[in-house]
mmCIF file of C-alpha atoms and ligand atoms in Angstrom:
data_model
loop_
_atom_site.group_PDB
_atom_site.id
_atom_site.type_symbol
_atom_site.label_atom_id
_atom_site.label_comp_id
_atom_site.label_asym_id
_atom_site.label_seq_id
_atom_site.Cartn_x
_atom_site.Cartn_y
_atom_site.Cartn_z
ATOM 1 C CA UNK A 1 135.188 115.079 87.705
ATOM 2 C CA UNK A 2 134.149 117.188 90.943
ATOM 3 C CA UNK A 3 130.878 118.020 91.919
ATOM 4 C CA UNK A 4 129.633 119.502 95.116
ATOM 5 C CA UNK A 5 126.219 118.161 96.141
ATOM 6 C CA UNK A 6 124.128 120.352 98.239
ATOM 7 C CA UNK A 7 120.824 119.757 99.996
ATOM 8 C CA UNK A 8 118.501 121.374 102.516
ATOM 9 C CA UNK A 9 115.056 120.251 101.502
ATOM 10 C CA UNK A 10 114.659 119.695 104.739
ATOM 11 C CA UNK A 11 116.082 119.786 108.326
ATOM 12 C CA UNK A 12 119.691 118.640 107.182
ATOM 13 C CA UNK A 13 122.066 120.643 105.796
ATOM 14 C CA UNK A 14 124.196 118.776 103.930
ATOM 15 C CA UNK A 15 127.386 119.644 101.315
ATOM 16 C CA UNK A 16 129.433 117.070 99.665
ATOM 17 C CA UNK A 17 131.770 116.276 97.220
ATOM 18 C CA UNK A 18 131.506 113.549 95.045
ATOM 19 C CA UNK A 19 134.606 112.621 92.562
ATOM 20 C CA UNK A 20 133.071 110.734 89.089
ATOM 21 C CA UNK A 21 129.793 110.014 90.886
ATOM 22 C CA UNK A 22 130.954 107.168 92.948
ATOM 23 C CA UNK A 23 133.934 108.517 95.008
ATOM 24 C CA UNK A 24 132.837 110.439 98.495
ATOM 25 C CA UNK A 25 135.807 113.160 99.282
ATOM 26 C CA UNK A 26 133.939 114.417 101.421
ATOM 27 C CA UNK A 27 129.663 114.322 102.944
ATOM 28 C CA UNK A 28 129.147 117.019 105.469
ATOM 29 C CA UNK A 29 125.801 117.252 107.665
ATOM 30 C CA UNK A 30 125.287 120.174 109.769
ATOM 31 C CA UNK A 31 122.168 118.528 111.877
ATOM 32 C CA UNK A 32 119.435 121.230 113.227
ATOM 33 C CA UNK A 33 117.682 118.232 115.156
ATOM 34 C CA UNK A 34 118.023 120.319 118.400
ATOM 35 C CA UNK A 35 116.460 123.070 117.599
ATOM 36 C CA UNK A 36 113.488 121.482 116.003
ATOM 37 C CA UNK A 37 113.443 119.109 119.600
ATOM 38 C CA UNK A 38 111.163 121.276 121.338
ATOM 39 C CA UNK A 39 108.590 121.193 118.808
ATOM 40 C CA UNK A 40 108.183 117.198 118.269
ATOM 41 C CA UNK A 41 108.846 118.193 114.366
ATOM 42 C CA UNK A 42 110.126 119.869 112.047
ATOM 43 C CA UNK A 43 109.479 124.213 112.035
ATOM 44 C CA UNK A 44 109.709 124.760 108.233
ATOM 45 C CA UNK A 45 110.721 128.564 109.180
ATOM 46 C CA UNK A 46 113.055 127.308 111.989
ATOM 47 C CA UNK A 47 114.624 124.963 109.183
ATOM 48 C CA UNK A 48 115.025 128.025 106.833
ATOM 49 C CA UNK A 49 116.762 129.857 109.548
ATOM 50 C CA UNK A 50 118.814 127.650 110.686
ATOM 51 C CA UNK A 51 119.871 126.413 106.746
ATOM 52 C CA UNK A 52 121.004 129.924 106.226
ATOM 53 C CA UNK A 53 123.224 130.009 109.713
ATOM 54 C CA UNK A 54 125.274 126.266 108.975
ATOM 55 C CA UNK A 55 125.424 126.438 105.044
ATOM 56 C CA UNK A 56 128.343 128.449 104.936
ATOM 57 C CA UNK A 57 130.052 126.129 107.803
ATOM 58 C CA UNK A 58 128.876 123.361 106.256
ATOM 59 C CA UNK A 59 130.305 124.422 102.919
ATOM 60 C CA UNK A 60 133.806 125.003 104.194
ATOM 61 C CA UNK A 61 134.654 121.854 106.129
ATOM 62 C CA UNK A 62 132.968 120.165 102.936
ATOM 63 C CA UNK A 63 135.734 121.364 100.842
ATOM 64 C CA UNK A 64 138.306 121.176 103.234
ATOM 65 C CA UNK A 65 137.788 117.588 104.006
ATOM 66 C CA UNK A 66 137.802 117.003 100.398
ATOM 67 C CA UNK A 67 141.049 118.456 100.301
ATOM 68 C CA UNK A 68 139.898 120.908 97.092
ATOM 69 C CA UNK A 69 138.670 124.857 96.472
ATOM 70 C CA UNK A 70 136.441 126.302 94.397
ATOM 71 C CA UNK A 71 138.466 125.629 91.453
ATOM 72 C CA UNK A 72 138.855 122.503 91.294
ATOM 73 C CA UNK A 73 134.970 121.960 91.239
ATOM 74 C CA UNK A 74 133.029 120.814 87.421
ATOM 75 C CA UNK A 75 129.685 121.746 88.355
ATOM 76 C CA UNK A 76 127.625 122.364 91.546
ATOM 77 C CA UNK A 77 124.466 119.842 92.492
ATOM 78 C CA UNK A 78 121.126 121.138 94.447
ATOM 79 C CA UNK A 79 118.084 119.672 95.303
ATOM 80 C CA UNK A 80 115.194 121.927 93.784
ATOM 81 C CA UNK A 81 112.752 119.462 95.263
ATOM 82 C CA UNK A 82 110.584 118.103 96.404
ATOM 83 C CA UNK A 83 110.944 119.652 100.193
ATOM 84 C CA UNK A 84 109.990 122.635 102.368
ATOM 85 C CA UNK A 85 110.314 125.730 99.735
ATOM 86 C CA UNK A 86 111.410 127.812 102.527
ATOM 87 C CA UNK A 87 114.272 125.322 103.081
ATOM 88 C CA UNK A 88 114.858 124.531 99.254
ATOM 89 C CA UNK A 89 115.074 128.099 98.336
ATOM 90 C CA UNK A 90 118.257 128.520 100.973
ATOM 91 C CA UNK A 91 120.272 125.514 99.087
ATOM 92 C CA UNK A 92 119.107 126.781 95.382
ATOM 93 C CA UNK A 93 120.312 130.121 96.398
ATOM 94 C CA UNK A 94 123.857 129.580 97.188
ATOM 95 C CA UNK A 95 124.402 126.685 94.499
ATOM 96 C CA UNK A 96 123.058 129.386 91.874
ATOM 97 C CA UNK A 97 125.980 132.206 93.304
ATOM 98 C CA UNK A 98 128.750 129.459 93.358
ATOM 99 C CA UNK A 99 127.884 127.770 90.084
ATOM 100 C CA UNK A 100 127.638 131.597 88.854
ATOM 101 C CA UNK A 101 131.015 132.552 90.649
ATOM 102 C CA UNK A 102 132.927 129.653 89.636
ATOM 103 C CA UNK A 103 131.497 129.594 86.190
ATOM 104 C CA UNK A 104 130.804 125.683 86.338
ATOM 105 C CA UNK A 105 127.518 124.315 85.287
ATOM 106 C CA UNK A 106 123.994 124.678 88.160
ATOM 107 C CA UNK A 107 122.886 121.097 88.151
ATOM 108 C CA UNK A 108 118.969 120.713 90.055
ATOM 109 C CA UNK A 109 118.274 117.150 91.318
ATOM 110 C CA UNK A 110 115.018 115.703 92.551
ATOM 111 C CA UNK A 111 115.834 114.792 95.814
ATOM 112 C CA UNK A 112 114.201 111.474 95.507
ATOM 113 C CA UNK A 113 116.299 110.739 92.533
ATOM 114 C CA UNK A 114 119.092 111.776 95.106
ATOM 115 C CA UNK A 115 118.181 108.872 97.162
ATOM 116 C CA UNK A 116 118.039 106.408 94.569
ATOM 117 C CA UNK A 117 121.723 107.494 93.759
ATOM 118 C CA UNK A 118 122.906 106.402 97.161
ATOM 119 C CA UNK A 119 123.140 103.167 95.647
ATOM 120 C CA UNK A 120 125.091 104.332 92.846
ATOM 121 C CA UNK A 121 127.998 105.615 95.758
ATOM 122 C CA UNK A 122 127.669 102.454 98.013
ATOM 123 C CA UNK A 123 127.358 99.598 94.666
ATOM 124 C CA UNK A 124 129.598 102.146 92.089
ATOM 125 C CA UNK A 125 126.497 101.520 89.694
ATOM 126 C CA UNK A 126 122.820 101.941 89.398
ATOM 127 C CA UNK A 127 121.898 99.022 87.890
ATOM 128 C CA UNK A 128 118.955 98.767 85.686
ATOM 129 C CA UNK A 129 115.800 97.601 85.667
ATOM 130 C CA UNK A 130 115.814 97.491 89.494
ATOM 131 C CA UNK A 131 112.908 98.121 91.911
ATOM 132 C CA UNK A 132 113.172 100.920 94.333
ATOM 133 C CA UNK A 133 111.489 101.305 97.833
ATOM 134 C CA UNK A 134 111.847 104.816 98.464
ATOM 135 C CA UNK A 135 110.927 105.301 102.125
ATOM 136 C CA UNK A 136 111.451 108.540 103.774
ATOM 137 C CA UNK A 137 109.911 111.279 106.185
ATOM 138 C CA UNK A 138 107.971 112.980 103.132
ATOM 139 C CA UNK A 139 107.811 109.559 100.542
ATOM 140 C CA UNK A 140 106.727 106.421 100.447
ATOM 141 C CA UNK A 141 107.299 104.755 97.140
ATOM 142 C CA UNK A 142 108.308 101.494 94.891
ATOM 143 C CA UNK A 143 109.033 102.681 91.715
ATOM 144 C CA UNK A 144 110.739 100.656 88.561
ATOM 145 C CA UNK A 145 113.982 101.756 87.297
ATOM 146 C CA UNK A 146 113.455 100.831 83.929
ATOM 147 C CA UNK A 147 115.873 99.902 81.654
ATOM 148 C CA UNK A 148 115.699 103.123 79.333
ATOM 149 C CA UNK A 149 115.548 105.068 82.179
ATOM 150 C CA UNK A 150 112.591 106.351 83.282
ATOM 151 C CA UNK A 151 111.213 105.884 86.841
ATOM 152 C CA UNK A 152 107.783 104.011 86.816
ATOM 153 C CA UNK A 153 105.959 104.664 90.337
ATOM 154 C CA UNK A 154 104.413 101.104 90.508
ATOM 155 C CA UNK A 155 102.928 102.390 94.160
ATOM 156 C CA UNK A 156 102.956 104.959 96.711
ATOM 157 C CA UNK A 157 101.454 105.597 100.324
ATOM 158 C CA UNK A 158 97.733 106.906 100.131
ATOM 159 C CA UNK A 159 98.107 108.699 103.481
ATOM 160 C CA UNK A 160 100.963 108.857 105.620
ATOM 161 C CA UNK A 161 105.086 108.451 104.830
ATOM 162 C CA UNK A 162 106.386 105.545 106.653
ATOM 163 C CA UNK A 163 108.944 108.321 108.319
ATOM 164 C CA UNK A 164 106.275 110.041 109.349
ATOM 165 C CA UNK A 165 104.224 106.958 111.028
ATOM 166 C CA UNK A 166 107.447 106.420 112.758
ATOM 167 C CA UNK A 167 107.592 110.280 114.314
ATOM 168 C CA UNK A 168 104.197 109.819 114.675
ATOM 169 C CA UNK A 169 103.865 106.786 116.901
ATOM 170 C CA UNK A 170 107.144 107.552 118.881
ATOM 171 C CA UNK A 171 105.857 110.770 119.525
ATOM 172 C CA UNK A 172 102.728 108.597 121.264
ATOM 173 C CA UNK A 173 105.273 106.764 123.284
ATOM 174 C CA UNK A 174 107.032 110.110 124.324
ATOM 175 C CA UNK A 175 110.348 109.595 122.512
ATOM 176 C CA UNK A 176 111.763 112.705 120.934
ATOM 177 C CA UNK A 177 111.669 113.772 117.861
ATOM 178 C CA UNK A 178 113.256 112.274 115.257
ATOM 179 C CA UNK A 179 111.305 109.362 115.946
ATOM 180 C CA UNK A 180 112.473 106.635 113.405
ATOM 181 C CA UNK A 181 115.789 105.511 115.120
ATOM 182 C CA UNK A 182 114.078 106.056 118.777
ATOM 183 C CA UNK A 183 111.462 102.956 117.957
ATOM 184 C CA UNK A 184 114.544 101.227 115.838
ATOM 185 C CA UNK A 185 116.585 101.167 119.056
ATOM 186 C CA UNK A 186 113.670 101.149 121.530
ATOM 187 C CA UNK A 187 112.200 97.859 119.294
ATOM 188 C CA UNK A 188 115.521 95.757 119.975
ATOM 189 C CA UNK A 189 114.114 95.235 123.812
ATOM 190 C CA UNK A 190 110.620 94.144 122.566
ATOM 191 C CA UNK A 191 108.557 91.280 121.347
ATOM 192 C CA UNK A 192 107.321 92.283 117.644
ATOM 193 C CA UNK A 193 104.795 89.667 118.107
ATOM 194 C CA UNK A 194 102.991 91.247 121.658
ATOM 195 C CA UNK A 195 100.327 93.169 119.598
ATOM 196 C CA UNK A 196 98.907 92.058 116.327
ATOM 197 C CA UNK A 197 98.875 95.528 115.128
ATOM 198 C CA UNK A 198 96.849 95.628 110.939
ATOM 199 C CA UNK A 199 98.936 95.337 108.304
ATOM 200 C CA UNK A 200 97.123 97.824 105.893
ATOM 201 C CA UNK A 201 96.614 97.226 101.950
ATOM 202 C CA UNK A 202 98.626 93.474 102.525
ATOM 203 C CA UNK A 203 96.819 91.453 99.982
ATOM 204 C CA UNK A 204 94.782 94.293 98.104
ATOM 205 C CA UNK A 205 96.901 92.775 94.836
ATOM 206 C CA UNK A 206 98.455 96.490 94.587
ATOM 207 C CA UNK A 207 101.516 97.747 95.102
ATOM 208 C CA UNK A 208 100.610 100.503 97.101
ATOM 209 C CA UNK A 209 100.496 101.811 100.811
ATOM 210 C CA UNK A 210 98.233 102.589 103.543
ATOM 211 C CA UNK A 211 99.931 103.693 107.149
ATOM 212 C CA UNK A 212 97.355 106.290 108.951
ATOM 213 C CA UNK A 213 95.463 103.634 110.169
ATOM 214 C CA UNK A 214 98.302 102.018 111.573
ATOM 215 C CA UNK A 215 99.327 104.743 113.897
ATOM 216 C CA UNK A 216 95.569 105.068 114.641
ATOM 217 C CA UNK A 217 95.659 101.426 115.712
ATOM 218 C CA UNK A 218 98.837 101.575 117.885
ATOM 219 C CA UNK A 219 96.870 104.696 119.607
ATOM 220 C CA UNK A 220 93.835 102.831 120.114
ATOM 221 C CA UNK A 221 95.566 100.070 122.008
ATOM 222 C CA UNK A 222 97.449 102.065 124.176
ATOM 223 C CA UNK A 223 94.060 104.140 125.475
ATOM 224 C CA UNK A 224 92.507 100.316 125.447
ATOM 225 C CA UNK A 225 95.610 98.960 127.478
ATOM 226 C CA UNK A 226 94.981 102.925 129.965
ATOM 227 C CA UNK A 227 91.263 102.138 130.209
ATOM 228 C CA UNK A 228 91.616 98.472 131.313
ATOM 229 C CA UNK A 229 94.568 99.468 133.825
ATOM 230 C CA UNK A 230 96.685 96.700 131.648
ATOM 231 C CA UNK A 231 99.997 97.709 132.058
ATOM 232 C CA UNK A 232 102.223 98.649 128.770
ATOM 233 C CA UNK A 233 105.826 97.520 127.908
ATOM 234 C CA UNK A 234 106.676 100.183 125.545
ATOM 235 C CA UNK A 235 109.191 98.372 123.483
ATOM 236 C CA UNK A 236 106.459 95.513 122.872
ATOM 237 C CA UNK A 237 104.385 98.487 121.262
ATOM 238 C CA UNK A 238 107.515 100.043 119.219
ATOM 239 C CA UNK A 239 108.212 96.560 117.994
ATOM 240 C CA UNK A 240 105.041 95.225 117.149
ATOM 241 C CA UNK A 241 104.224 98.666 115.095
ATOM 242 C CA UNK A 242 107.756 98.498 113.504
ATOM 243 C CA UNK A 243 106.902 94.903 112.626
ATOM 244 C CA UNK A 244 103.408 95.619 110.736
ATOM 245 C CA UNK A 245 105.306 98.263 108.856
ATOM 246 C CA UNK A 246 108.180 96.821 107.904
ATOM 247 C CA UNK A 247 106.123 93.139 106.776
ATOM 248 C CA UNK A 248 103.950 95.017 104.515
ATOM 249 C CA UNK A 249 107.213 97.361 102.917
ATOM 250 C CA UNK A 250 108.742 93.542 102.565
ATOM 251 C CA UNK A 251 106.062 91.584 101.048
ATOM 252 C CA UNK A 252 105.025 94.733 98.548
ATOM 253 C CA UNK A 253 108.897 95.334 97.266
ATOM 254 C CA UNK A 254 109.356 91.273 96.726
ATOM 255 C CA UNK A 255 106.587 91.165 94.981
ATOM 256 C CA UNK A 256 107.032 94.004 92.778
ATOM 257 C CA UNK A 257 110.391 92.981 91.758
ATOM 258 C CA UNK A 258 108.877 89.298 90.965
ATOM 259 C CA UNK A 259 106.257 90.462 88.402
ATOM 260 C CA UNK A 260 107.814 93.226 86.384
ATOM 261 C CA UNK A 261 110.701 90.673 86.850
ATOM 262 C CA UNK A 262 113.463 91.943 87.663
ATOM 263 C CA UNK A 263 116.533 90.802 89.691
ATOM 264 C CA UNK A 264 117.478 93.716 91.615
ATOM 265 C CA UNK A 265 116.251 95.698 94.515
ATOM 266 C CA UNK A 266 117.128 98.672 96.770
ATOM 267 C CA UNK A 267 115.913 100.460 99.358
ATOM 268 C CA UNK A 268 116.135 104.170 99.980
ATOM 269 C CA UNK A 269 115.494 107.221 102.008
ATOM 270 C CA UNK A 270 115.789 107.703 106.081
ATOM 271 C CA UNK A 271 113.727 104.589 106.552
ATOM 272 C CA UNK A 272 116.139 102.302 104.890
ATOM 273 C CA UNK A 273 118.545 102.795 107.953
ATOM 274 C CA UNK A 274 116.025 101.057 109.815
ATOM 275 C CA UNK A 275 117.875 97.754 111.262
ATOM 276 C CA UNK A 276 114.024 95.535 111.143
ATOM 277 C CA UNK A 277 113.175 96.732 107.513
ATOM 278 C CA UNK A 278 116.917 95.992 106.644
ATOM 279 C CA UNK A 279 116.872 92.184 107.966
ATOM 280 C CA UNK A 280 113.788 91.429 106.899
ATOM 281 C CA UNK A 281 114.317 92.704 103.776
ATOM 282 C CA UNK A 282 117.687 90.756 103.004
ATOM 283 C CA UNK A 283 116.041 87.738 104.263
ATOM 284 C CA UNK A 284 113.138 88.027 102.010
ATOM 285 C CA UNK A 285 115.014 88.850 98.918
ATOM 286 C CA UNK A 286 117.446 85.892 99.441
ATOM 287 C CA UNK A 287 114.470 83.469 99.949
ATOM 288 C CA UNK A 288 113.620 85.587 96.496
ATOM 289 C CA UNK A 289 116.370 84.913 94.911
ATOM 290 C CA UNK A 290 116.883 88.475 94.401
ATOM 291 C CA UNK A 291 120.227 90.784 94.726
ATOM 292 C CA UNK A 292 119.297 93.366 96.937
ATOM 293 C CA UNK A 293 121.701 96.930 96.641
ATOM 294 C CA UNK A 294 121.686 98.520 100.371
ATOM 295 C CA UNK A 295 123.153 101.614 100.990
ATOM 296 C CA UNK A 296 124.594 102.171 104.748
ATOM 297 C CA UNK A 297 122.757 103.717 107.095
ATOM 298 C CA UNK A 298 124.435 107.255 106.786
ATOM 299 C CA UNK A 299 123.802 107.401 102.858
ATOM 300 C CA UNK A 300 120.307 106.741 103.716
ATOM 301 C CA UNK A 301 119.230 109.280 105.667
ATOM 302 C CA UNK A 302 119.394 112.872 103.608
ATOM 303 C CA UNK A 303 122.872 113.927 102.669
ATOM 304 C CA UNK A 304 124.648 115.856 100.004
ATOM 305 C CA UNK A 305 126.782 113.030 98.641
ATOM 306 C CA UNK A 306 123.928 111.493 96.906
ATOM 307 C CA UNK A 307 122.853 114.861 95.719
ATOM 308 C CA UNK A 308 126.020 115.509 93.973
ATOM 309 C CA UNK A 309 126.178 111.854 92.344
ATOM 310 C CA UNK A 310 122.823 112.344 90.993
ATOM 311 C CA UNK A 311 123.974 115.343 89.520
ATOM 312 C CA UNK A 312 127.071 114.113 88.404
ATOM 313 C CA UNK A 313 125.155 111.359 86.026
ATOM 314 C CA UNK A 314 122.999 114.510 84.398
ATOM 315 C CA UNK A 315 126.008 116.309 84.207
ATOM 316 C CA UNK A 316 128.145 113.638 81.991
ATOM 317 C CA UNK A 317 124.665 113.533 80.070
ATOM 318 C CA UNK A 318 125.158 116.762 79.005
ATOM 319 C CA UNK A 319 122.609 118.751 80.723
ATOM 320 C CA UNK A 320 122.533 122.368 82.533
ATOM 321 C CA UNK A 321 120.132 123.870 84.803
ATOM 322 C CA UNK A 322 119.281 127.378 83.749
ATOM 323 C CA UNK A 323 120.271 130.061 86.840
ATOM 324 C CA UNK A 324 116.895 130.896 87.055
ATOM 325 C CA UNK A 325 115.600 127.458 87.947
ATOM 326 C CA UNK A 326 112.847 128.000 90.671
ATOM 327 C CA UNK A 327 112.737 125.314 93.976
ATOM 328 C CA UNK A 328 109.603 123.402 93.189
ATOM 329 C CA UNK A 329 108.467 121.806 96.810
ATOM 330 C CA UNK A 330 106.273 119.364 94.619
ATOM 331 C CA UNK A 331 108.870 118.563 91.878
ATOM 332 C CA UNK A 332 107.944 115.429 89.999
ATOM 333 C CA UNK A 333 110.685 112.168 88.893
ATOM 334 C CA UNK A 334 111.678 112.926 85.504
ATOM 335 C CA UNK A 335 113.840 110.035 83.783
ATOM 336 C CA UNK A 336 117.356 108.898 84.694
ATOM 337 C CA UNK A 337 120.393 109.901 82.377
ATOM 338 C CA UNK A 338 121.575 105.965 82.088
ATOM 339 C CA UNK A 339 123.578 104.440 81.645
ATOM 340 C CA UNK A 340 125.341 107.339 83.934
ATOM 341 C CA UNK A 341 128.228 105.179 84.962
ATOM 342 C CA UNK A 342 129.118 104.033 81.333
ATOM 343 C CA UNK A 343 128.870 107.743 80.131
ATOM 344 C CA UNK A 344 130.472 108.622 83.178
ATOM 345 C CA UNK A 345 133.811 106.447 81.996
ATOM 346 C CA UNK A 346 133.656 107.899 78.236
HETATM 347 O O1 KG4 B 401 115.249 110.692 103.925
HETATM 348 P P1 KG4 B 401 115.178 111.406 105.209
HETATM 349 O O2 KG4 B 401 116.464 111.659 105.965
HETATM 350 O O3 KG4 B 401 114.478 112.809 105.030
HETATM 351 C C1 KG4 B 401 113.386 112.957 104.164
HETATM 352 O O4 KG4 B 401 113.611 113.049 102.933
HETATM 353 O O5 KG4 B 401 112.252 112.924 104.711
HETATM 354 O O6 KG4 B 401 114.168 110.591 106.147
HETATM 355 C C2 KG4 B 401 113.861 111.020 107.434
HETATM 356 C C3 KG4 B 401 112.899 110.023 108.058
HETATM 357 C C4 KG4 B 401 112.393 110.467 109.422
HETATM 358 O O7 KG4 B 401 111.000 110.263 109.467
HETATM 359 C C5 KG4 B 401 113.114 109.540 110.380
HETATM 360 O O8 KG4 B 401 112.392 109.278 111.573
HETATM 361 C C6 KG4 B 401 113.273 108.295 109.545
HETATM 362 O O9 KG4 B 401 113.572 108.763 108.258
HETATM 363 N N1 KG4 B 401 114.345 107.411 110.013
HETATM 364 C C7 KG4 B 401 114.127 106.160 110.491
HETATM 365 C C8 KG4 B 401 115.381 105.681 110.922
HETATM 366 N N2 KG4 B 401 116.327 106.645 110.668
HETATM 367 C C9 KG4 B 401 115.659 107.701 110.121
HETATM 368 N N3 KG4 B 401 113.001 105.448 110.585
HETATM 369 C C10 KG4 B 401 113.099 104.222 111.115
HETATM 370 N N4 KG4 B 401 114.255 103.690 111.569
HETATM 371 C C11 KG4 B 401 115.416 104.379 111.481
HETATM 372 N N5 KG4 B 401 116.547 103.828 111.921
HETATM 373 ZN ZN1 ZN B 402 115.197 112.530 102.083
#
């Protein structure tokens, strides 16, 4: 079974396809990072704009690496959110005409349910229960995959995304936009121990987040550090910030996984390509005892390979997407069809 994944809920536009929701033919990404550059951010018109220019592109080399044409496709995958609606509306556009033109089922994914299924391409199963750190530009979430299905959110960020603390604070230190992978890289050089930055909501006894402060903190400290004439070693300050972020992700998702009790654990969304959270997070779960799923980098960040296998499992489930679906920018986690892969073999 064939399905093309696409996404643009935000400032990648990205087409794959996806053979029986496990096999990658092919995962295209038209990036629009330059022309959002200049801004420190992302323009939702820009992003719009520029979705409408590549999707076509994007589209063809998609199927052409996957060696296939419009007929060959089963059904066509789109995120309908959540996302920019300008942005959404550009994917749930053309996914409606081709669906429509190739008479194959329309197929809307959540786009965080997207990321959870980036396990499900780099594992070849989405095992279940599991806990789930979703961690992205727009999210930040732990949420049980129970085993029936549905997606409890155990906890979620009460301010700020940990993407967006990390485009916030290297946006601080001057690095351009995005930010994440600038203090990943920038981080290597430094000592994650210079500044004892707060780690926020640590031993509340929930399972949720609290990052505003943080990037408060880390701008504090570098006025302090201006004020005094104390000179700054910026990869100290990229470290040390990555470090209170990523021990607080760390302890939460261990801990989570140890009292609903289960065994397994990903991590999800752009963050997850981060190499600090990654480490620390395979450490922790092996002290744990607990299997932890990690997708590579590339099926971390957005892409439309984990779009189509997330629409490949509510395809085998049976279900459509009526033509006239709408792009919600606040769309909500409805359950998982599981067990998709089992279905997915009948
Ligand atoms: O999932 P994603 O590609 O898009 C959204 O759904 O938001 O996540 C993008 C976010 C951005 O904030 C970006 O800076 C961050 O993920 N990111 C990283 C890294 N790679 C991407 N953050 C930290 N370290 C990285 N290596
Ligand atoms: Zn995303």
């Amino acid at each position: 079974m064939l399905v093309l994944g696409i996404e643009t809920s935000c400032d990648e536009t990205a087409v794959a396809v996806v053979q029986d929701g496990v096999t990658i033919r092919s995962n295209v990404i038209g990036s629009q990072i330059e022309q959002h550059r200049p801004y420190g951010g992302v323009v939702p018109e820009i992003a719009a704009r520029a979705h409408l220019e590549l999707l076509v592109p994007v589209l063809d080399r998609a199927l052409a690496g996957a060696g296939v044409g419009y007929p060959d496709l089963d059904g066509v995958a789109v995120t309908v959110g959540p996302g920019l609606v300008g942005a959404l509306l550009v994917g749930v556009a053309a996914a409606k005409s081709l669906a429509l033109a190739c008479d194959v089922p329309l197929i809307g994914v959540n786009h965080l349910e997207g990321h959870v299924c980036a396990t499900q391409l780099a594992s070849g199963s989405l095992p279940v229960p599991m806990a789930a750190l979703i961690v992205s530009g727009g999210h930040t979430s732990l949420v049980l995959l129970r085993a029936d299905g549905r997606l409890q959110t155990l906890g979620a960020t009460i301010d700020d995304a940990a993407g967006e603390a990390f485009d916030k604070v290297a946006r601080v230190l001057g690095l351009p936009y995005p930010g994440g992978p600038e203090i990943d890289r920038l981080a290597r050089e430094g000592d994650p121990a210079a500044i004892a930055f707060p780690r926020a909501l640590l031993h509340d006894g929930s399972w949720d987040f609290s990052l505003s402060g943080l990037k408060s903190a880390v701008v504090r400290e570098l006025r302090r550090r201006q004020a005094a004439g104390v000179a700054t070693w910026a990869p100290d300050v990229a470290a040390s910030f990555q470090e209170a972020l990523v021990e607080v992700q760390v302890a939460k998702t261990v801990d989570a996984a140890r009292a609903t009790g289960v065994d397994t654990v990903t991590v999800v969304g752009g963050v997850a390509a981060n190499s600090r959270l990654r480490a620390a997070m395979a450490a922790a779960c092996e002290a744990a005892g607990l299997r932890l799923l990690l997708p590579p980098a590339a099926l971390c960040t957005d892409n439309g390979a984990m779009i189509a296998a997330a629409g490949h499992n509510r395809l085998v489930a049976g279900e459509r997407t009526a033509l006239d679906v709408a792009a919600d920018p606040n769309l909500g986690l409805a359950p998982l069809p599981l067990p998709p892969l089992e279905r997915s073999r009948t």
